[in-house]
Coordinates of C-alpha atoms and ligand atoms in Angstrom, one line a residue:
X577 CA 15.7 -24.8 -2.0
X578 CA 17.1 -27.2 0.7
X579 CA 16.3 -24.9 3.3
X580 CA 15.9 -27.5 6.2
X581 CA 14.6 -27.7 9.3
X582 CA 16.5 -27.5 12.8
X583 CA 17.5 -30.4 14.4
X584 CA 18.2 -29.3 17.7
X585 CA 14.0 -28.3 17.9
X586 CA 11.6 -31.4 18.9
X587 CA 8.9 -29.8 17.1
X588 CA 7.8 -30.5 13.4
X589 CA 8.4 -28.3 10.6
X590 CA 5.4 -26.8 9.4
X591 CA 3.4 -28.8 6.5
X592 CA 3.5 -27.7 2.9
X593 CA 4.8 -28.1 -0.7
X594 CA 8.1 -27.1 -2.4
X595 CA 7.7 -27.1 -6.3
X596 CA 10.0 -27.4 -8.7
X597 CA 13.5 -27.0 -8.1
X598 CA 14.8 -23.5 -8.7
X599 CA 10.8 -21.6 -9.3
X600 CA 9.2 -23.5 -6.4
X601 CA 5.7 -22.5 -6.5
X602 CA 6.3 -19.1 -7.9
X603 CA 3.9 -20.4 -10.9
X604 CA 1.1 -21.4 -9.6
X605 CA 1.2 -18.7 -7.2
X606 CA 0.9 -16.2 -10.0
X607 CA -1.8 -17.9 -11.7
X608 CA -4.0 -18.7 -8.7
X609 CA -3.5 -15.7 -7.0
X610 CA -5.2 -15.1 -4.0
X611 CA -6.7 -18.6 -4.2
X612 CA -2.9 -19.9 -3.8
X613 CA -2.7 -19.5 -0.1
X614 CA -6.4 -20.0 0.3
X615 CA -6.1 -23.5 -1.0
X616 CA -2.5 -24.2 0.9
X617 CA -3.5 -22.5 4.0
X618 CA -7.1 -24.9 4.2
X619 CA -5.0 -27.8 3.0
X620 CA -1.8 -27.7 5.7
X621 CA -3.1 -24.9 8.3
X622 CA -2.5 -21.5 9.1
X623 CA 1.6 -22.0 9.3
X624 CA 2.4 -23.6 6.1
X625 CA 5.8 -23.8 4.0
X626 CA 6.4 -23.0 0.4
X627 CA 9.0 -21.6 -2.4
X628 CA 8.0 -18.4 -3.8
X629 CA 10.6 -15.9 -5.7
X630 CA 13.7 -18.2 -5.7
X631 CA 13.1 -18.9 -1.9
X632 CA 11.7 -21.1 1.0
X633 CA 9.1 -19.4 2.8
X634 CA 7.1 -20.3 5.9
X635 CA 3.9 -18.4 5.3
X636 CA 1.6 -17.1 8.7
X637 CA -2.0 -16.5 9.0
X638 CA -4.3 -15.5 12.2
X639 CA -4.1 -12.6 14.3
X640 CA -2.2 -14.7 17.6
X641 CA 0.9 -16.5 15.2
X642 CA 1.2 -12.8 13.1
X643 CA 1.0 -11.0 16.6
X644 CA 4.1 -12.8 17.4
X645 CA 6.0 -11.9 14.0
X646 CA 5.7 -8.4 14.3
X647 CA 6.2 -8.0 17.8
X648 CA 9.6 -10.2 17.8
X649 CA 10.9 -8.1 15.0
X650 CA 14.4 -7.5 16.3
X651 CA 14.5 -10.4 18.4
X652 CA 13.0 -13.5 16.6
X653 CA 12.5 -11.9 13.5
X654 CA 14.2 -9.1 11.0
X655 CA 13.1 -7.9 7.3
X656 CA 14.1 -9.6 4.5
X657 CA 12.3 -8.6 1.4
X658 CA 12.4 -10.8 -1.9
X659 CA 15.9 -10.2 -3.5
X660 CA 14.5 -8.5 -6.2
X661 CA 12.3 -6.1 -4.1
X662 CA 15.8 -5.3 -1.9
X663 CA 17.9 -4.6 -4.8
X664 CA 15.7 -2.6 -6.5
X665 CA 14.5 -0.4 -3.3
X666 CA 18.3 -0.2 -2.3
X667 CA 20.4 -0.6 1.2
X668 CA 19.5 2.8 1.9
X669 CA 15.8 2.3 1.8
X670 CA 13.9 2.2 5.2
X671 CA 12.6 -1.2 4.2
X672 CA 15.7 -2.8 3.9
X673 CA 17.2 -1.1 7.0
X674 CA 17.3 -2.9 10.1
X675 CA 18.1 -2.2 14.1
X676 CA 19.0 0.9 15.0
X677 CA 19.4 2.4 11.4
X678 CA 15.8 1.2 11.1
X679 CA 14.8 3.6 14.3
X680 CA 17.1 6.4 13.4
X681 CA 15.4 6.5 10.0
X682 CA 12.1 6.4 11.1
X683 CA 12.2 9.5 13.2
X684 CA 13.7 11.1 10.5
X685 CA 10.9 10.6 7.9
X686 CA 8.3 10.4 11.1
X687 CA 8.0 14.1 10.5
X688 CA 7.3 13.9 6.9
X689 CA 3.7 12.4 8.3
X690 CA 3.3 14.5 11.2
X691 CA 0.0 16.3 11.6
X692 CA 1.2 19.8 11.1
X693 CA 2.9 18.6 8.0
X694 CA 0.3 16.5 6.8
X695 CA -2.4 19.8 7.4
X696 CA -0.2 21.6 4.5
X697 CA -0.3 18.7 2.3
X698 CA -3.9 18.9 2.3
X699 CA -5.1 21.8 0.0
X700 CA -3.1 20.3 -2.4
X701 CA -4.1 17.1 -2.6
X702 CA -7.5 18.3 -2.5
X703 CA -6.8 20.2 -6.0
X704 CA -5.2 17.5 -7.7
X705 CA -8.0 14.9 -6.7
X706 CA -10.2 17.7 -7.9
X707 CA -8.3 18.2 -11.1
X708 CA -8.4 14.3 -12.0
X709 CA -12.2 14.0 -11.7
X710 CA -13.0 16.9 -13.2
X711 CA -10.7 15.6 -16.7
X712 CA -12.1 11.9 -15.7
X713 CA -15.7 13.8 -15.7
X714 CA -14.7 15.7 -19.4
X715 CA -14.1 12.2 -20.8
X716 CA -16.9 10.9 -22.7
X717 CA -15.5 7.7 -22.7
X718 CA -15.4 5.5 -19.5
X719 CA -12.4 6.0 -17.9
X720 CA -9.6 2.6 -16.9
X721 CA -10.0 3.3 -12.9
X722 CA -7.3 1.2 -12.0
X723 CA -4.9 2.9 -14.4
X724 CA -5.9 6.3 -14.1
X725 CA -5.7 6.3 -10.0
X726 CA -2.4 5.1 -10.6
X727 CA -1.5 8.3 -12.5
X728 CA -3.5 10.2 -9.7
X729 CA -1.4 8.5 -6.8
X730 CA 1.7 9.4 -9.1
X731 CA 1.4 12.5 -9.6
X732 CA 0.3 13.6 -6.0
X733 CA 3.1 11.5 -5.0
X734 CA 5.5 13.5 -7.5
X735 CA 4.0 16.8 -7.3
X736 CA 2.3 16.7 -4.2
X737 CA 5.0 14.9 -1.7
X738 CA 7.9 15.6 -3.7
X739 CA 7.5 18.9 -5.0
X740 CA 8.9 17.8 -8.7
X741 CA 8.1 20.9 -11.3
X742 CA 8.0 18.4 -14.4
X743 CA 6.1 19.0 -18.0
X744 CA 3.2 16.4 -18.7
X745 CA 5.3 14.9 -21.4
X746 CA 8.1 14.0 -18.7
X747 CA 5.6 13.1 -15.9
X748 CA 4.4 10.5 -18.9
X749 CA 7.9 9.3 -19.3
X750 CA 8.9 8.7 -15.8
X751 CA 5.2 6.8 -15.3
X752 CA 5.7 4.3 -17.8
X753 CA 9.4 3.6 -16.0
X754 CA 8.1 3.7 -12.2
X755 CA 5.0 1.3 -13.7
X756 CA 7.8 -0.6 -15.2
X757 CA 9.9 -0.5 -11.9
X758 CA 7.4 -1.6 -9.9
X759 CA 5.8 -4.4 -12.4
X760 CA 9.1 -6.3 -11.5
X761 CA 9.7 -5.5 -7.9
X762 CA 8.8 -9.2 -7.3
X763 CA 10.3 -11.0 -9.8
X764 CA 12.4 -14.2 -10.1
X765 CA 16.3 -12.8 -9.5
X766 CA 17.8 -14.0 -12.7
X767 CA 19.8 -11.3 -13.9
X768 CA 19.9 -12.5 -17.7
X769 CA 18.6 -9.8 -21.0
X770 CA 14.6 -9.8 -21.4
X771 CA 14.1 -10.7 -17.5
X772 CA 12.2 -8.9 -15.4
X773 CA 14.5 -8.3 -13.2
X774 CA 16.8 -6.9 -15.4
X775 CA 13.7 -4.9 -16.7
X776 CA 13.6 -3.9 -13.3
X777 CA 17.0 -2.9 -12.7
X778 CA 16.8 -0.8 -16.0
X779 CA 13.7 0.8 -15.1
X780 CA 15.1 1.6 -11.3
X781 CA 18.4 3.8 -12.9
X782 CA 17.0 5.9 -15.4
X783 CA 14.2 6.6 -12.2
X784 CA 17.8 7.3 -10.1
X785 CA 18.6 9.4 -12.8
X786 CA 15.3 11.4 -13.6
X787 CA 15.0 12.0 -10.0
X788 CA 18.4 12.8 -9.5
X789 CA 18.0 15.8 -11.9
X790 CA 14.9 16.9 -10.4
X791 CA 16.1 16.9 -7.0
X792 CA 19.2 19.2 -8.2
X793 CA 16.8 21.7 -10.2
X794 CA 14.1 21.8 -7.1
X795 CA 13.8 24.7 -5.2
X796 CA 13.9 23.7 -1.8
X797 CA 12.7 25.1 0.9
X798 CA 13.8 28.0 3.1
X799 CA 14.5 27.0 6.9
X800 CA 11.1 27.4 8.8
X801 CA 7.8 25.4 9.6
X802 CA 6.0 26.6 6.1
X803 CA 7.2 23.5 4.1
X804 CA 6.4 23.1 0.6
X805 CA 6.8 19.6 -0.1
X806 CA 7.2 16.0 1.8
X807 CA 10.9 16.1 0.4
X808 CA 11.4 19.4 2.4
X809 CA 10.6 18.0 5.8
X810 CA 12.6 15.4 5.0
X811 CA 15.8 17.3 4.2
X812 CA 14.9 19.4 7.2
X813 CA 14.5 16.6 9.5
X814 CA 17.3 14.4 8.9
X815 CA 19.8 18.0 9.2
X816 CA 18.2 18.0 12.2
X817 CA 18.7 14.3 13.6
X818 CA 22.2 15.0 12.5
X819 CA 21.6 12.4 9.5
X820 CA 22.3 14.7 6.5
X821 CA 21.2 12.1 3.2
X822 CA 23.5 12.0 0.7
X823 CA 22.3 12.0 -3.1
X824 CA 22.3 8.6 -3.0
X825 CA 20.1 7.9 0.0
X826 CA 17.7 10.4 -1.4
X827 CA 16.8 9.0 -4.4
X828 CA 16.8 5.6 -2.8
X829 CA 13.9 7.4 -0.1
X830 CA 12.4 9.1 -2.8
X831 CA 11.9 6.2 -4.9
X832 CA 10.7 4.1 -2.0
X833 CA 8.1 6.9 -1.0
X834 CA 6.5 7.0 -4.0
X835 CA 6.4 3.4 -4.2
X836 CA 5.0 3.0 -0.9
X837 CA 2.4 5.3 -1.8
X838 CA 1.8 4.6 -5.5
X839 CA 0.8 1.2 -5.7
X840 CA -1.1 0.8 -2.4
X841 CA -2.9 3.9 -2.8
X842 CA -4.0 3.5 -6.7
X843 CA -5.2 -0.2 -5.2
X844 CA -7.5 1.2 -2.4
X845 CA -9.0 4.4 -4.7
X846 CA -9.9 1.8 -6.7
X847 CA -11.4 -0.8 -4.0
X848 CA -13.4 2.5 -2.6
X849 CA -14.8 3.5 -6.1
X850 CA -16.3 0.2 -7.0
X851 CA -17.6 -0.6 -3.5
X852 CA -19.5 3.1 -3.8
X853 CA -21.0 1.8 -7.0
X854 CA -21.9 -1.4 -5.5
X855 CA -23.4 0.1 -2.4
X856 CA -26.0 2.8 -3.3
X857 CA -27.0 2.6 0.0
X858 CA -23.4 3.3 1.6
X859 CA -23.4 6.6 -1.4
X860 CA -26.0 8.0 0.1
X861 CA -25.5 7.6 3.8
X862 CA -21.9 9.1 3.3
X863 CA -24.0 12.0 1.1
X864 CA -26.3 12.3 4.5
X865 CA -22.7 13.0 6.6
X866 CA -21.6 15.3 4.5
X867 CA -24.9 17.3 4.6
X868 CA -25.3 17.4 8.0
X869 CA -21.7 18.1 8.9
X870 CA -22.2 21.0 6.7
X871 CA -19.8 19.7 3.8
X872 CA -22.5 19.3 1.2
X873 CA -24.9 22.3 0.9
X874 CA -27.4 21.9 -2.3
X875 CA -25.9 19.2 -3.2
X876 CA -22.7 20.5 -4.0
X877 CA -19.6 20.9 -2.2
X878 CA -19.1 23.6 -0.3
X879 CA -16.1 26.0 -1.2
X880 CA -12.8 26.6 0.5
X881 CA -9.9 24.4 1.8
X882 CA -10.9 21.4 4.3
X883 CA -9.2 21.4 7.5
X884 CA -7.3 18.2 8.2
X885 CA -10.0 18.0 11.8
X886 CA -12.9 18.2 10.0
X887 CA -11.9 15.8 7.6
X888 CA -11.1 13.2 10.5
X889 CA -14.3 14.2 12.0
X890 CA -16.1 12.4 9.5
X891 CA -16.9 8.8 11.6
X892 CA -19.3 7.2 8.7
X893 CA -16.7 8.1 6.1
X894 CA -14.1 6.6 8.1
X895 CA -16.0 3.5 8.6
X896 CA -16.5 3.5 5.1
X897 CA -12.4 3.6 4.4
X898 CA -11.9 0.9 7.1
X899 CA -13.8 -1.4 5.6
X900 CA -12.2 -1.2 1.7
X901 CA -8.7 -1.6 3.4
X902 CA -10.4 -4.7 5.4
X903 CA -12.2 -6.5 2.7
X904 CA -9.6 -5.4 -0.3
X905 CA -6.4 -5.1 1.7
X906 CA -3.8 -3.7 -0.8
X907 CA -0.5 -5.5 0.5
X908 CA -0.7 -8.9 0.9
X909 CA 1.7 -9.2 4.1
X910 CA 5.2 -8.9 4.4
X911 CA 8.6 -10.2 4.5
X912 CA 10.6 -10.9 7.2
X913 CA 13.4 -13.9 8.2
X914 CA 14.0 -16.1 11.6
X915 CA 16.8 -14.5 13.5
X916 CA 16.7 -18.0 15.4
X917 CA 14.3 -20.8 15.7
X918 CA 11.2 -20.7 17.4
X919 CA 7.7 -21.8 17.7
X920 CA 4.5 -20.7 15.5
X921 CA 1.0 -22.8 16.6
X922 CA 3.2 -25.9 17.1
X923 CA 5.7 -26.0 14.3
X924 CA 9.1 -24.6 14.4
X925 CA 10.2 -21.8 12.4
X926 CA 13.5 -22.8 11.9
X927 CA 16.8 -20.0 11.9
X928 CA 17.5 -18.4 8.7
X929 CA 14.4 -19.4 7.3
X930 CA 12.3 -16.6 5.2
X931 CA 8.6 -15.9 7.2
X932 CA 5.8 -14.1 5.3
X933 CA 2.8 -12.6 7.6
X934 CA -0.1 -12.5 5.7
X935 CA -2.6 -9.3 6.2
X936 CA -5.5 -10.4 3.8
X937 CA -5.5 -13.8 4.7
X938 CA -5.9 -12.9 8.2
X939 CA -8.8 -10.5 7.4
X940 CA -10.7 -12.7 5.7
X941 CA -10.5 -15.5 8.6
X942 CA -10.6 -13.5 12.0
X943 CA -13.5 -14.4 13.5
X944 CA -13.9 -11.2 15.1
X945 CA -15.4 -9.9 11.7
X946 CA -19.3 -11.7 11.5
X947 CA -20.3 -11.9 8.0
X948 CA -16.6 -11.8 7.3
X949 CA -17.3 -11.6 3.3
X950 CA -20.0 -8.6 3.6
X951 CA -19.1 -5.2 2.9
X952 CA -20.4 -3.7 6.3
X953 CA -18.4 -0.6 6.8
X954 CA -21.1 -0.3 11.0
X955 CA -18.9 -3.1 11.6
X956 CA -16.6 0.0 12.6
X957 CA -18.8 1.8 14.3
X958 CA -18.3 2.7 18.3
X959 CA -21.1 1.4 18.9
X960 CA -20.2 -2.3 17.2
X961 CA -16.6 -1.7 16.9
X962 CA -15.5 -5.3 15.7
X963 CA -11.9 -4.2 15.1
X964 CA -11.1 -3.7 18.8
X965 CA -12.0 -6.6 19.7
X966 CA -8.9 -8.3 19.8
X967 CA -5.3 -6.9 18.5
X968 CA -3.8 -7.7 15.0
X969 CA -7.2 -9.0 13.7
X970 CA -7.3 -5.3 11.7
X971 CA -3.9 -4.9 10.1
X972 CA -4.5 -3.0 6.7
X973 CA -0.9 -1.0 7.4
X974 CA 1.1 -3.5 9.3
X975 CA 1.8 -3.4 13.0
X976 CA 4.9 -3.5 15.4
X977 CA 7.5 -1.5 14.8
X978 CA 7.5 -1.2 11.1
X979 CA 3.7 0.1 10.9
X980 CA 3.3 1.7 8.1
X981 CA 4.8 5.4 8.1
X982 CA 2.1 6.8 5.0
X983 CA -1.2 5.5 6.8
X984 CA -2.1 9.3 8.1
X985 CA -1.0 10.7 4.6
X986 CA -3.2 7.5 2.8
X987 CA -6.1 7.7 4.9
X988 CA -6.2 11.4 4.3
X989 CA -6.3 10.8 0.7
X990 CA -8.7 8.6 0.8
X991 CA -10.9 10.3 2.7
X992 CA -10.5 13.1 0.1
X993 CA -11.1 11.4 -2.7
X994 CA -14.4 9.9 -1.2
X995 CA -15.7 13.4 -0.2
X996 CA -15.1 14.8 -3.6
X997 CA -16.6 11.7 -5.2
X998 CA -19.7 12.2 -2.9
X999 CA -20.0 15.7 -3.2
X1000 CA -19.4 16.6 -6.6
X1001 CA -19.5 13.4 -9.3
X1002 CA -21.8 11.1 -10.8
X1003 CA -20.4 8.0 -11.4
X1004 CA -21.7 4.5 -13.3
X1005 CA -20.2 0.9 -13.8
X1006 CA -19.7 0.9 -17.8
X1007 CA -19.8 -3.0 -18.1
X1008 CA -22.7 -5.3 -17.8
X1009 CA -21.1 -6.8 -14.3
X1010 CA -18.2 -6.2 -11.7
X1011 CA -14.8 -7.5 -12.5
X1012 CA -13.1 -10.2 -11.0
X1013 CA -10.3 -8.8 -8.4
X1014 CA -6.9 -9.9 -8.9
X1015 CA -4.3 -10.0 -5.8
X1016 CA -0.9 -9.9 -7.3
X1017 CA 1.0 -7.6 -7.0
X1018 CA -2.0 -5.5 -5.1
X1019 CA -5.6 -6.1 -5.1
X1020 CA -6.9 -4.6 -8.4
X1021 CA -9.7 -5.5 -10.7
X1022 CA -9.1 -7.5 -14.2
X1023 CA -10.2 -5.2 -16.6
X1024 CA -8.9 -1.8 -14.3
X1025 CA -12.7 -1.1 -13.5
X1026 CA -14.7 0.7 -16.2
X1027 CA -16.7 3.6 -15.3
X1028 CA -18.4 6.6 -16.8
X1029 CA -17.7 9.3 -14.8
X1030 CA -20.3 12.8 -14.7
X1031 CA -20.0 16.3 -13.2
X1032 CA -22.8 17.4 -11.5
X1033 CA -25.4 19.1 -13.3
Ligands
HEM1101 C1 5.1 0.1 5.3 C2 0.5 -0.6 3.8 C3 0.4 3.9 1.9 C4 5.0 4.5 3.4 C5 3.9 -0.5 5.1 C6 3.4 -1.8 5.5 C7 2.2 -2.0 5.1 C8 1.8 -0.8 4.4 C9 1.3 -3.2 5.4 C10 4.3 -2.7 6.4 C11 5.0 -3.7 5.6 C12 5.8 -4.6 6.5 O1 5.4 -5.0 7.6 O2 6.9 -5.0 6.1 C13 0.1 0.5 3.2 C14 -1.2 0.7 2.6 C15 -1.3 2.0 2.1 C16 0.0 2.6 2.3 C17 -2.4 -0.3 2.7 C18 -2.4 2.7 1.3 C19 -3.7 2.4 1.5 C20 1.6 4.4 2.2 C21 2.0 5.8 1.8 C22 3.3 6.0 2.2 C23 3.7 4.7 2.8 C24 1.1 6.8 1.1 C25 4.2 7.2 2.1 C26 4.1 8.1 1.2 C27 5.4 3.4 4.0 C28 6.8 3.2 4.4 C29 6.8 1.9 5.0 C30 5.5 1.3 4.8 C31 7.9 4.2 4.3 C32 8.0 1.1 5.5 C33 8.0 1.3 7.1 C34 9.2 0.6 7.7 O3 9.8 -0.4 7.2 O4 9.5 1.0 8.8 N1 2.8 0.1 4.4 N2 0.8 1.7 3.0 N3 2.7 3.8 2.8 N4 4.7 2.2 4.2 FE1 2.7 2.0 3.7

């Protein structure tokens, strides 16, 4: 908590409060949520200090000062996740690796995402995104959206990516301890009975376990390019960088994947559904690509597996994607800490100290965006293509050289679920108005989003 600045460095340190000893402002940045950094960041600048999660943190905003966090990664700055985050994803995880076990990694689980691999995943994610609205559709109760694409980005992560052959009963099981594991991935590191972060910890080794057991009864894959599963390319690939995982690194990678898709990806199905139900207009215009592309004949879906092309054909629908990860970012930013001291927008960032790069903050004040607060997925468009107008204004997935490895596998999904929501569901908000959105730990509505979901007559 006495993080201080460096002396040797003529600049200031950057402005800001430091709490209460011990929490910091860990309080009232869980209460105010997204309104926290709003109110610092308006108050002391876009390079402002505070205490969050038992540590000083220089927080960063705008697309020049976060430019020049992710591209000194390695050289001014390295990760350093929250100690409760690093413990519970593990050394081996590719988020806690740094340097050239950082790169190594990468390559390895590079072809997890590649396109060929990504073209096999497809059919199946199709069919469980199919399967989920069709039982959401069956309910004649409104269905908890938040909670229910959690399950959907669990289970294609489990089933789907990892190729786990588990009943319903233990798919249940191992939710409630992943939701578990995750609910205290940023906690206060207090390893005491009834913490979180012992929660966590508890919740992180029966996963180990679970998965361990899974891992050992899964039939893997035969050598050859017909994979099965993303934890086949991955065995494949690392044999063939020379990097054979041992049990322990795979259940720390596993773990991580299905984090890394889990949260996020339950966070933007939800942003995408309740922006469709507040924009008719954007419904239909999606409804009009689909038709003329051929998708939609009818007014139902056409039959048959989607090519991965033809999916990434679609330019409305990805406008349409661009702009929920824009206006309802799922991760906040992330962690990293000064390798040395330098300079952000005229303050020092002093060695040692812990820098957080903020994603949605910088969305929501790049003045590249006009009507930065209007869902406007033509802001996209070629033709008005506000995103390239300047780098790191548009960073849903990160940047640099720890740019997210899932975004071809989460855009794909996304893109899926939108088509199938199109093309074969009617869908209606249940309550009288939209809920409020809450930011911590991802963007998700307060009541989960209530909606009645139809099949098509
Ligand atoms: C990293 C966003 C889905 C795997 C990241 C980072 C962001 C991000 C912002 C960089 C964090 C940093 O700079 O420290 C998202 C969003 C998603 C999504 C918004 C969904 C809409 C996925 C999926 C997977 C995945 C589906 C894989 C199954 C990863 C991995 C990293 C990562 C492995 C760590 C990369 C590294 O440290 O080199 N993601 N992600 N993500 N993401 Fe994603």
């Amino acid at each position: 908590w006495t993080a201080t600045r460096d002396k040797s460095c003529k600049l200031p340190m950057p402005k800001g409060s430091m709490g209460f000893p011990i929490i910091g402002e860990t309080c009232h940045w869980l209460f105010q949520g997204s309104g926290f950094h709003a109110s610092r960041r308006q108050k002391y600048g876009n390079v402002f200090k505070t205490h969050l999660l038992g540590r000083p943190l220089i927080r960063v905003t705008g697309a020049d000062n976060v430019r020049k966090v992710l591209m000194g990664e390695h050289s001014l700055v390295t990760v350093e996740w929250p100690k409760s985050t690093a413990t519970l994803l593990g050394p081996n995880s590719l988020a806690n690796s740094i340097g050239d076990i950082h790169r190594k990694r990468r390559k390895v689980f590079a072809k997890v995402f590649s396109h060929e691999a990504l073209e096999s995943y497809l059919p199946k994610i199709q069919q469980v995104i199919q399967e989920t609205l069709r039982v959401w559709s069956s309910n004649p109760e409104p269905i908890n959206v938040y909670r229910e694409a959690q399950r959907l980005s669990f289970h294609m992560a489990l089933r789907v990516l990892l190729g786990f052959r588990v009943s319903d009963e233990e798919m249940r099981s191992l939710f409630d301890t992943f939701q578990d594991f995750v609910d205290n991935l940023f906690s206060l590191p207090i390893d005491l009975p009834f913490t979180g972060y012992r929660r966590g910890i508890r919740a992180r080794d029966a996963l180990q376990k679970a998965i361990e057991k899974a891992i050992r009864e899964k039939p893997l894959c035969s050598q050859g390019k017909d994979y099965t599963d993303a934890l086949d390319v991955l065995i494949e690939s690392s044999n063939e960088n020379g990097m054979e995982l041992t049990m322990q690194e795979l259940k720390e990678s596993t773990i991580e994947l299905i984090f890394a898709a889990f949260a996020t990806t339950a966070s933007a199905s939800t942003s995408l559904i309740m922006q469709l139900l507040r924009h008719p207009p954007v419904l239909e215009k999606l409804r009009e690509e689909l038709r003329s592309r051929g998708f939609l004949h009818n007014g139902c879906l056409c039959e048959g597996a989607l090519r991965l092309d033809s999916v990434c054909s679609l330019k409305y629908l990805d406008c349409v994607i661009k702009e929920v990860l824009r206006l309802f970012a799922p991760v906040s930013g992330g962690y990293r800490t000064a390798m040395q001291t330098f300079e952000l927008d005229g303050v020092q960032i002093p060695k040692g100290w812990s820098v957080m790069y903020s994603i949605r903050d910088t969305h929501d004040t790049s003045a590249v965006f006009k009507d930065v607060e209007k869902f406007d997925p033509e802001r996209f468009s070629e033709e008005r293509g506000e995103d390239k107008e300047g780098r790191f204004h548009y960073l849903p997935f990160g940047g640099g050289v720890r740019t997210c490895l899932g975004k071809q596998l989460a855009t794909l999904f996304l893109r899926l679920l939108a088509i199938e929501l199109a093309g074969s569901s009617r869908f209606e908000l249940a309550t009288r108005t939209f809920p409020r959105i809450i930011t911590v730990p991802v963007v998700h509505p307060s009541d989960g989003l209530r909606v009645k979901f139809f099949g098509l007559d």
